[in-house]
mmCIF file of C-alpha atoms in Angstrom:
data_model
loop_
_atom_site.group_PDB
_atom_site.id
_atom_site.type_symbol
_atom_site.label_atom_id
_atom_site.label_comp_id
_atom_site.label_asym_id
_atom_site.label_seq_id
_atom_site.Cartn_x
_atom_site.Cartn_y
_atom_site.Cartn_z
ATOM 1 C CA UNK A 253 -48.924 45.690 19.226
ATOM 2 C CA UNK A 254 -47.376 42.257 18.067
ATOM 3 C CA UNK A 255 -48.496 41.458 14.367
ATOM 4 C CA UNK A 256 -49.395 38.357 12.851
ATOM 5 C CA UNK A 257 -49.960 36.794 9.754
ATOM 6 C CA UNK A 258 -51.450 33.817 9.466
ATOM 7 C CA UNK A 259 -52.333 31.325 6.673
ATOM 8 C CA UNK A 260 -55.970 31.975 6.994
ATOM 9 C CA UNK A 261 -56.766 27.683 6.236
ATOM 10 C CA UNK A 262 -55.195 27.028 8.804
ATOM 11 C CA UNK A 263 -58.609 25.337 10.964
ATOM 12 C CA UNK A 264 -59.373 25.950 14.447
ATOM 13 C CA UNK A 265 -57.098 29.078 14.859
ATOM 14 C CA UNK A 266 -59.125 31.849 14.594
ATOM 15 C CA UNK A 267 -59.690 34.512 17.388
ATOM 16 C CA UNK A 268 -57.617 32.586 19.061
ATOM 17 C CA UNK A 269 -54.782 35.602 18.867
ATOM 18 C CA UNK A 270 -56.828 38.639 18.610
ATOM 19 C CA UNK A 271 -57.698 39.397 22.128
ATOM 20 C CA UNK A 272 -53.434 39.780 22.144
ATOM 21 C CA UNK A 273 -51.938 40.648 18.601
ATOM 22 C CA UNK A 274 -52.645 42.308 15.267
ATOM 23 C CA UNK A 275 -53.365 38.954 12.800
ATOM 24 C CA UNK A 276 -53.577 39.443 9.425
ATOM 25 C CA UNK A 277 -55.305 36.019 7.669
ATOM 26 C CA UNK A 278 -54.393 35.423 3.860
ATOM 27 C CA UNK A 279 -53.877 33.146 1.352
ATOM 28 C CA UNK A 280 -50.799 30.823 1.617
ATOM 29 C CA UNK A 281 -49.780 31.176 -1.762
ATOM 30 C CA UNK A 282 -49.773 34.908 -2.110
ATOM 31 C CA UNK A 283 -48.068 35.453 1.072
ATOM 32 C CA UNK A 284 -45.671 37.646 0.005
ATOM 33 C CA UNK A 285 -42.988 40.910 1.151
ATOM 34 C CA UNK A 286 -45.670 43.288 1.689
ATOM 35 C CA UNK A 287 -47.569 41.222 3.808
ATOM 36 C CA UNK A 288 -45.236 40.465 6.421
ATOM 37 C CA UNK A 289 -42.940 43.252 5.664
ATOM 38 C CA UNK A 290 -44.214 44.464 9.676
ATOM 39 C CA UNK A 291 -45.109 41.489 10.447
ATOM 40 C CA UNK A 292 -43.753 39.576 13.875
ATOM 41 C CA UNK A 293 -45.133 36.466 13.381
ATOM 42 C CA UNK A 294 -45.654 34.306 10.847
ATOM 43 C CA UNK A 295 -48.113 31.217 11.417
ATOM 44 C CA UNK A 296 -47.936 29.087 7.628
ATOM 45 C CA UNK A 297 -48.323 25.862 5.932
ATOM 46 C CA UNK A 298 -46.225 24.606 3.029
ATOM 47 C CA UNK A 299 -48.123 26.274 0.736
ATOM 48 C CA UNK A 300 -45.332 29.927 1.730
ATOM 49 C CA UNK A 301 -42.299 29.328 0.697
ATOM 50 C CA UNK A 302 -40.257 31.737 3.755
ATOM 51 C CA UNK A 303 -37.389 32.469 2.394
ATOM 52 C CA UNK A 304 -34.858 35.428 1.651
ATOM 53 C CA UNK A 305 -37.553 36.923 -0.970
ATOM 54 C CA UNK A 306 -40.112 37.000 0.972
ATOM 55 C CA UNK A 307 -38.508 37.595 4.721
ATOM 56 C CA UNK A 308 -35.534 39.804 4.174
ATOM 57 C CA UNK A 309 -37.021 43.291 4.119
ATOM 58 C CA UNK A 310 -39.378 42.146 7.297
ATOM 59 C CA UNK A 311 -38.947 42.811 11.019
ATOM 60 C CA UNK A 312 -40.247 38.406 10.830
ATOM 61 C CA UNK A 313 -38.569 37.007 14.531
ATOM 62 C CA UNK A 314 -40.362 33.720 14.567
ATOM 63 C CA UNK A 315 -41.942 31.161 11.524
ATOM 64 C CA UNK A 316 -44.730 28.409 13.283
ATOM 65 C CA UNK A 317 -45.805 25.926 10.513
ATOM 66 C CA UNK A 318 -48.654 24.181 11.359
ATOM 67 C CA UNK A 319 -47.118 21.525 9.297
ATOM 68 C CA UNK A 320 -44.790 18.839 9.751
ATOM 69 C CA UNK A 321 -42.281 19.121 6.962
ATOM 70 C CA UNK A 322 -40.316 21.660 6.179
ATOM 71 C CA UNK A 323 -38.474 21.828 3.823
ATOM 72 C CA UNK A 324 -40.880 24.591 2.337
ATOM 73 C CA UNK A 325 -38.837 27.111 4.716
ATOM 74 C CA UNK A 326 -35.210 28.045 3.396
ATOM 75 C CA UNK A 327 -33.922 26.738 7.750
ATOM 76 C CA UNK A 328 -30.326 27.782 6.735
ATOM 77 C CA UNK A 329 -31.197 31.725 5.150
ATOM 78 C CA UNK A 330 -33.538 32.057 8.735
ATOM 79 C CA UNK A 331 -30.791 30.354 10.953
ATOM 80 C CA UNK A 332 -28.289 33.120 10.242
ATOM 81 C CA UNK A 333 -31.102 35.748 9.723
ATOM 82 C CA UNK A 334 -31.887 35.264 13.314
ATOM 83 C CA UNK A 335 -35.302 33.752 12.383
ATOM 84 C CA UNK A 336 -37.161 31.083 15.246
ATOM 85 C CA UNK A 337 -38.426 28.569 13.644
ATOM 86 C CA UNK A 338 -40.919 25.897 14.643
ATOM 87 C CA UNK A 339 -42.577 23.236 12.757
ATOM 88 C CA UNK A 340 -45.431 20.941 14.183
ATOM 89 C CA UNK A 341 -43.667 17.455 14.661
ATOM 90 C CA UNK A 342 -45.832 14.729 14.325
ATOM 91 C CA UNK A 343 -48.206 16.232 15.303
ATOM 92 C CA UNK A 344 -50.408 14.526 12.191
ATOM 93 C CA UNK A 345 -48.810 10.873 12.722
ATOM 94 C CA UNK A 346 -52.016 9.006 13.388
ATOM 95 C CA UNK A 347 -53.842 10.898 10.960
ATOM 96 C CA UNK A 348 -50.518 9.454 8.629
ATOM 97 C CA UNK A 349 -50.893 6.111 10.196
ATOM 98 C CA UNK A 350 -54.213 5.930 9.452
ATOM 99 C CA UNK A 351 -53.789 6.560 5.501
ATOM 100 C CA UNK A 352 -51.101 3.499 5.190
ATOM 101 C CA UNK A 353 -54.001 1.950 7.982
ATOM 102 C CA UNK A 354 -56.435 2.846 4.579
ATOM 103 C CA UNK A 355 -54.008 1.343 1.441
ATOM 104 C CA UNK A 356 -53.021 -2.645 3.762
ATOM 105 C CA UNK A 357 -56.230 -2.737 4.162
ATOM 106 C CA UNK A 358 -57.817 -1.964 0.575
ATOM 107 C CA UNK A 359 -54.467 -3.622 -0.377
ATOM 108 C CA UNK A 360 -55.214 -6.652 1.442
ATOM 109 C CA UNK A 361 -59.103 -7.236 0.766
ATOM 110 C CA UNK A 362 -58.792 -6.245 -3.340
ATOM 111 C CA UNK A 363 -55.283 -8.666 -3.525
ATOM 112 C CA UNK A 364 -56.468 -11.720 -0.714
ATOM 113 C CA UNK A 365 -53.456 -11.045 1.044
ATOM 114 C CA UNK A 366 -52.648 -11.804 4.618
ATOM 115 C CA UNK A 367 -50.314 -9.712 7.182
ATOM 116 C CA UNK A 368 -48.454 -13.751 7.890
ATOM 117 C CA UNK A 369 -45.062 -13.859 6.147
ATOM 118 C CA UNK A 370 -45.345 -10.584 4.615
ATOM 119 C CA UNK A 371 -42.662 -8.170 4.543
ATOM 120 C CA UNK A 372 -43.321 -4.212 5.018
ATOM 121 C CA UNK A 373 -40.269 -1.699 4.813
ATOM 122 C CA UNK A 374 -40.589 1.625 6.935
ATOM 123 C CA UNK A 375 -38.463 4.210 4.875
ATOM 124 C CA UNK A 376 -37.654 6.688 7.624
ATOM 125 C CA UNK A 377 -38.621 5.782 12.192
ATOM 126 C CA UNK A 378 -39.382 9.508 12.957
ATOM 127 C CA UNK A 379 -42.885 10.136 14.856
ATOM 128 C CA UNK A 380 -44.662 8.181 11.177
ATOM 129 C CA UNK A 381 -42.853 5.572 10.105
ATOM 130 C CA UNK A 382 -42.224 4.653 13.882
ATOM 131 C CA UNK A 383 -45.926 4.160 14.556
ATOM 132 C CA UNK A 384 -45.917 2.348 11.538
ATOM 133 C CA UNK A 385 -43.868 0.046 12.464
ATOM 134 C CA UNK A 386 -44.753 -0.417 15.495
ATOM 135 C CA UNK A 387 -48.512 -0.921 14.195
ATOM 136 C CA UNK A 388 -46.461 -3.248 11.254
ATOM 137 C CA UNK A 389 -45.231 -5.950 13.474
ATOM 138 C CA UNK A 390 -49.311 -5.888 15.647
ATOM 139 C CA UNK A 391 -50.637 -6.800 12.380
ATOM 140 C CA UNK A 392 -47.911 -9.728 11.971
ATOM 141 C CA UNK A 393 -45.942 -8.030 9.116
ATOM 142 C CA UNK A 394 -42.208 -8.925 9.022
ATOM 143 C CA UNK A 395 -40.990 -5.105 9.164
ATOM 144 C CA UNK A 396 -37.601 -3.521 8.986
ATOM 145 C CA UNK A 397 -36.516 -0.041 8.969
ATOM 146 C CA UNK A 398 -33.599 2.031 6.407
ATOM 147 C CA UNK A 399 -33.099 5.065 9.100
ATOM 148 C CA UNK A 400 -29.487 6.104 8.314
ATOM 149 C CA UNK A 401 -28.930 9.060 10.429
ATOM 150 C CA UNK A 402 -31.371 7.489 13.706
ATOM 151 C CA UNK A 403 -28.865 4.457 13.122
ATOM 152 C CA UNK A 404 -25.631 6.578 13.087
ATOM 153 C CA UNK A 405 -26.348 8.045 16.351
ATOM 154 C CA UNK A 406 -28.016 4.734 18.129
ATOM 155 C CA UNK A 407 -31.224 5.588 18.134
ATOM 156 C CA UNK A 408 -32.903 2.240 18.835
ATOM 157 C CA UNK A 409 -34.921 0.330 16.207
ATOM 158 C CA UNK A 410 -38.888 0.271 16.238
ATOM 159 C CA UNK A 411 -38.161 -3.304 14.333
ATOM 160 C CA UNK A 412 -36.809 -6.234 16.452
ATOM 161 C CA UNK A 413 -34.292 -6.986 13.157
ATOM 162 C CA UNK A 414 -32.507 -3.599 13.731
ATOM 163 C CA UNK A 415 -31.854 -1.282 11.017
ATOM 164 C CA UNK A 416 -31.042 -2.654 7.254
ATOM 165 C CA UNK A 417 -30.146 -0.775 4.584
ATOM 166 C CA UNK A 418 -32.451 0.512 1.252
ATOM 167 C CA UNK A 419 -30.831 -2.443 -0.505
ATOM 168 C CA UNK A 420 -32.230 -5.010 2.107
ATOM 169 C CA UNK A 421 -35.523 -2.459 2.300
ATOM 170 C CA UNK A 422 -36.071 -2.805 -1.662
ATOM 171 C CA UNK A 423 -35.373 -6.269 -2.064
ATOM 172 C CA UNK A 424 -36.457 -8.305 0.880
ATOM 173 C CA UNK A 425 -39.893 -6.308 0.986
ATOM 174 C CA UNK A 426 -43.848 -7.128 -0.322
ATOM 175 C CA UNK A 427 -44.742 -3.475 1.384
ATOM 176 C CA UNK A 428 -42.723 -0.044 1.103
ATOM 177 C CA UNK A 429 -43.224 3.133 2.770
ATOM 178 C CA UNK A 430 -41.559 6.127 2.918
ATOM 179 C CA UNK A 431 -41.804 8.677 5.552
ATOM 180 C CA UNK A 432 -39.136 11.327 5.406
ATOM 181 C CA UNK A 433 -38.272 14.311 5.106
ATOM 182 C CA UNK A 434 -37.460 16.075 1.810
ATOM 183 C CA UNK A 435 -33.424 17.062 2.311
ATOM 184 C CA UNK A 436 -31.282 17.809 -0.992
ATOM 185 C CA UNK A 437 -27.996 17.819 0.215
ATOM 186 C CA UNK A 438 -25.658 16.001 3.321
ATOM 187 C CA UNK A 439 -25.381 12.523 3.111
ATOM 188 C CA UNK A 440 -28.486 11.687 4.366
ATOM 189 C CA UNK A 441 -30.347 13.699 0.813
ATOM 190 C CA UNK A 442 -34.314 12.180 0.396
ATOM 191 C CA UNK A 443 -34.390 14.089 -3.093
ATOM 192 C CA UNK A 444 -34.849 10.793 -5.424
ATOM 193 C CA UNK A 445 -34.239 8.942 -2.525
ATOM 194 C CA UNK A 446 -36.436 5.636 -4.696
ATOM 195 C CA UNK A 447 -35.015 6.394 -8.091
ATOM 196 C CA UNK A 448 -33.835 3.725 -10.537
ATOM 197 C CA UNK A 449 -31.514 1.976 -7.655
ATOM 198 C CA UNK A 450 -34.118 1.575 -5.748
ATOM 199 C CA UNK A 451 -36.605 0.621 -8.558
ATOM 200 C CA UNK A 452 -34.551 -2.188 -9.974
ATOM 201 C CA UNK A 453 -33.997 -3.908 -6.404
ATOM 202 C CA UNK A 454 -37.290 -4.718 -6.030
ATOM 203 C CA UNK A 455 -38.853 -8.005 -5.762
ATOM 204 C CA UNK A 456 -42.249 -8.061 -8.375
ATOM 205 C CA UNK A 457 -45.564 -6.100 -7.061
ATOM 206 C CA UNK A 458 -43.814 -4.887 -4.476
ATOM 207 C CA UNK A 459 -46.865 -2.352 -3.206
ATOM 208 C CA UNK A 460 -45.065 1.241 -2.419
ATOM 209 C CA UNK A 461 -46.556 3.904 -0.180
ATOM 210 C CA UNK A 462 -45.392 7.451 0.105
ATOM 211 C CA UNK A 463 -46.596 9.964 2.440
ATOM 212 C CA UNK A 464 -44.005 11.453 2.806
ATOM 213 C CA UNK A 465 -43.232 14.244 0.215
ATOM 214 C CA UNK A 466 -43.749 14.021 -3.522
ATOM 215 C CA UNK A 467 -39.816 13.893 -4.523
ATOM 216 C CA UNK A 468 -38.710 11.982 -2.696
ATOM 217 C CA UNK A 469 -40.181 9.433 -4.736
ATOM 218 C CA UNK A 470 -38.724 10.121 -8.404
ATOM 219 C CA UNK A 471 -42.291 10.306 -10.677
ATOM 220 C CA UNK A 472 -40.014 8.948 -13.724
ATOM 221 C CA UNK A 473 -38.248 5.987 -12.022
ATOM 222 C CA UNK A 474 -41.850 4.994 -10.502
ATOM 223 C CA UNK A 475 -44.277 5.232 -13.294
ATOM 224 C CA UNK A 476 -41.684 2.913 -15.601
ATOM 225 C CA UNK A 477 -41.368 0.970 -12.353
ATOM 226 C CA UNK A 478 -45.528 0.466 -12.520
ATOM 227 C CA UNK A 479 -45.104 -0.128 -16.446
ATOM 228 C CA UNK A 480 -42.736 -2.681 -16.290
ATOM 229 C CA UNK A 481 -44.680 -4.971 -13.705
ATOM 230 C CA UNK A 482 -42.174 -4.298 -11.074
ATOM 231 C CA UNK A 483 -44.069 -2.604 -8.080
ATOM 232 C CA UNK A 484 -47.631 -0.974 -7.109
ATOM 233 C CA UNK A 485 -48.048 2.451 -6.214
ATOM 234 C CA UNK A 486 -50.254 4.278 -3.183
ATOM 235 C CA UNK A 487 -49.757 7.777 -3.565
ATOM 236 C CA UNK A 488 -50.424 10.982 -1.535
ATOM 237 C CA UNK A 489 -47.828 13.612 -1.594
ATOM 238 C CA UNK A 490 -46.872 14.161 -5.531
ATOM 239 C CA UNK A 491 -44.258 16.104 -7.610
ATOM 240 C CA UNK A 492 -44.793 19.026 -8.523
ATOM 241 C CA UNK A 493 -48.063 19.436 -6.300
ATOM 242 C CA UNK A 494 -50.275 21.148 -7.127
ATOM 243 C CA UNK A 495 -49.954 20.351 -10.295
ATOM 244 C CA UNK A 496 -49.770 16.949 -10.786
ATOM 245 C CA UNK A 497 -48.779 14.171 -13.302
ATOM 246 C CA UNK A 498 -52.102 13.228 -14.546
ATOM 247 C CA UNK A 499 -50.220 9.814 -16.503
ATOM 248 C CA UNK A 500 -48.697 8.961 -13.201
ATOM 249 C CA UNK A 501 -51.826 9.397 -11.521
ATOM 250 C CA UNK A 502 -53.461 6.955 -13.236
ATOM 251 C CA UNK A 503 -51.137 4.301 -13.102
ATOM 252 C CA UNK A 504 -50.913 4.438 -9.354
ATOM 253 C CA UNK A 505 -53.135 2.239 -7.320
ATOM 254 C CA UNK A 506 -54.734 4.686 -5.264
ATOM 255 C CA UNK A 507 -54.166 8.623 -5.312
ATOM 256 C CA UNK A 508 -55.061 11.096 -2.422
ATOM 257 C CA UNK A 509 -54.269 14.585 -2.927
ATOM 258 C CA UNK A 510 -51.847 15.445 0.282
ATOM 259 C CA UNK A 511 -54.442 14.114 3.008
ATOM 260 C CA UNK A 512 -53.330 11.730 5.289
ATOM 261 C CA UNK A 513 -52.309 13.497 8.202
ATOM 262 C CA UNK A 514 -55.630 15.269 7.640
ATOM 263 C CA UNK A 515 -57.427 14.012 10.837
ATOM 264 C CA UNK A 516 -59.384 16.327 13.411
ATOM 265 C CA UNK A 517 -56.448 15.628 16.056
ATOM 266 C CA UNK A 518 -53.962 15.781 13.181
ATOM 267 C CA UNK A 519 -54.656 19.767 12.559
ATOM 268 C CA UNK A 520 -55.975 20.463 15.911
ATOM 269 C CA UNK A 521 -53.093 18.591 17.345
ATOM 270 C CA UNK A 522 -50.674 21.750 15.085
ATOM 271 C CA UNK A 523 -52.449 24.015 15.257
ATOM 272 C CA UNK A 524 -51.860 24.568 18.538
ATOM 273 C CA UNK A 525 -48.568 23.607 18.896
ATOM 274 C CA UNK A 526 -48.448 26.653 16.479
ATOM 275 C CA UNK A 527 -49.988 28.832 18.941
ATOM 276 C CA UNK A 528 -47.821 27.743 21.463
ATOM 277 C CA UNK A 529 -44.414 27.906 20.212
ATOM 278 C CA UNK A 530 -45.619 32.307 19.522
ATOM 279 C CA UNK A 531 -47.215 32.149 22.592
ATOM 280 C CA UNK A 532 -44.122 30.957 24.922
ATOM 281 C CA UNK A 533 -41.384 33.043 22.382
ATOM 282 C CA UNK A 534 -43.839 37.071 22.990
ATOM 283 C CA UNK A 535 -45.267 36.042 26.790
ATOM 284 C CA UNK A 536 -48.726 35.298 25.003
ATOM 285 C CA UNK A 537 -51.019 34.122 27.863
ATOM 286 C CA UNK A 538 -52.609 30.978 25.514
ATOM 287 C CA UNK A 539 -49.702 28.257 26.888
ATOM 288 C CA UNK A 540 -51.515 25.048 26.796
ATOM 289 C CA UNK A 541 -54.058 26.360 24.546
ATOM 290 C CA UNK A 542 -55.658 23.352 22.608
ATOM 291 C CA UNK A 543 -59.158 23.766 20.201
ATOM 292 C CA UNK A 544 -62.432 23.436 22.012
ATOM 293 C CA UNK A 545 -64.394 22.379 19.533
ATOM 294 C CA UNK A 546 -61.968 18.763 19.385
ATOM 295 C CA UNK A 547 -62.031 16.018 20.559
ATOM 296 C CA UNK A 548 -58.627 14.344 22.315
ATOM 297 C CA UNK A 549 -58.052 10.733 21.142
ATOM 298 C CA UNK A 550 -56.697 8.090 23.345
ATOM 299 C CA UNK A 551 -54.395 5.595 21.443
ATOM 300 C CA UNK A 552 -54.780 2.348 21.622
ATOM 301 C CA UNK A 553 -54.019 -0.643 19.743
ATOM 302 C CA UNK A 554 -56.451 -2.342 17.202
ATOM 303 C CA UNK A 555 -55.693 -5.791 15.919
ATOM 304 C CA UNK A 556 -55.496 -6.482 12.505
ATOM 305 C CA UNK A 557 -58.879 -8.411 11.801
ATOM 306 C CA UNK A 558 -60.116 -4.847 13.568
ATOM 307 C CA UNK A 559 -58.645 -2.096 11.668
ATOM 308 C CA UNK A 560 -59.077 -4.203 8.458
ATOM 309 C CA UNK A 561 -63.202 -4.651 9.456
ATOM 310 C CA UNK A 562 -63.885 -0.999 10.908
ATOM 311 C CA UNK A 563 -60.744 1.977 8.914
ATOM 312 C CA UNK A 564 -63.533 2.467 6.402
ATOM 313 C CA UNK A 565 -66.075 3.530 8.371
ATOM 314 C CA UNK A 566 -63.811 6.338 9.808
ATOM 315 C CA UNK A 567 -61.594 7.366 6.229
ATOM 316 C CA UNK A 568 -62.999 5.827 2.503
ATOM 317 C CA UNK A 569 -59.710 6.457 0.584
ATOM 318 C CA UNK A 570 -61.416 4.898 -2.338
ATOM 319 C CA UNK A 571 -63.766 7.485 -2.640
ATOM 320 C CA UNK A 572 -60.999 9.853 -1.793
ATOM 321 C CA UNK A 573 -59.306 8.332 -4.622
ATOM 322 C CA UNK A 574 -62.077 8.787 -6.815
ATOM 323 C CA UNK A 575 -62.484 12.130 -6.610
ATOM 324 C CA UNK A 576 -59.011 13.144 -7.217
ATOM 325 C CA UNK A 577 -59.332 11.188 -10.215
ATOM 326 C CA UNK A 578 -62.437 12.781 -11.253
ATOM 327 C CA UNK A 579 -60.345 15.490 -11.094
ATOM 328 C CA UNK A 580 -56.859 15.885 -11.199
ATOM 329 C CA UNK A 581 -57.129 20.129 -12.002
ATOM 330 C CA UNK A 582 -58.851 20.840 -8.102
ATOM 331 C CA UNK A 583 -56.330 19.215 -6.371
ATOM 332 C CA UNK A 584 -55.934 22.013 -4.500
ATOM 333 C CA UNK A 585 -58.892 22.519 -4.225
ATOM 334 C CA UNK A 586 -59.836 18.902 -2.948
ATOM 335 C CA UNK A 587 -57.120 19.934 -0.294
ATOM 336 C CA UNK A 588 -58.252 22.810 1.266
ATOM 337 C CA UNK A 589 -62.509 21.399 1.084
ATOM 338 C CA UNK A 590 -61.406 18.333 2.795
ATOM 339 C CA UNK A 591 -63.435 17.613 5.563
ATOM 340 C CA UNK A 592 -61.062 15.586 8.099
ATOM 341 C CA UNK A 593 -61.802 12.549 9.548
ATOM 342 C CA UNK A 594 -61.518 11.698 13.260
ATOM 343 C CA UNK A 595 -58.971 9.273 14.846
ATOM 344 C CA UNK A 596 -59.850 6.042 16.335
ATOM 345 C CA UNK A 597 -56.456 4.737 17.018
#
């Protein structure tokens, strides 16, 4: 019988595979070689490092991660080992868009600005970045997009102005939001993409959002820029999670414990994608499964005024910020106990 090891924190999934497989649930951070030695499949989150140290002597044929990012998986080694890997691409895109909207609404209210005449820079135009660009334009921002890999592949830019380089984003934007994967190799490596050169080029007072991966922004340079008044920061993803830099947290305008994409629909989408990928791989009768307890939301356009007036009813970002500041050492517990919010646009 097919054996599947599943991170016990993945929602909606308990009981789904049991009629067809042997299932073991475990704390994602403690999944080790002993647990996976005779497993055929893993369903994990970012807290499980999937590499040779974990998998070399195992039977694992497929890994589904219920996350959009996959930097916790050694893709190169898995390819060589013949292990299929399936990320939940786009699953939480509207949840992260909701986080971006909450940051913008909060800052607009506190600083007294409106989108007209302001420039929003979007770095990375995948599922989340493209949505941020489209809604940014809908809300009245001038939007600039930076995505060299897509530009080279001649993918259309979601911005009316086409693609620009990172220097232009830094120089011309009033608000910049990062939505790139974390990569360490090649000409498009994103590790510390927001580094000394980037922060030095910003206009004074620029608001910088990071909900991609913590290591995309250099914490030391980010902190230095905030202290010097070059920028302000809103951060959901942090270097060295869950042991985040508390001094950096104190400097940020808004800080949340990596929950930007934590909506009912985003989590349901990710779990459903993982289930469907594993089911398809092994020929299990679960194709098309979706958590029955979660309502699907029909995406809609929402204007700036309506968004500002309603976003706090669905996502009180100030409350999440206060929780993290009151107990930063509980980062992981805050993340794991987060009550998923509902998407509404």
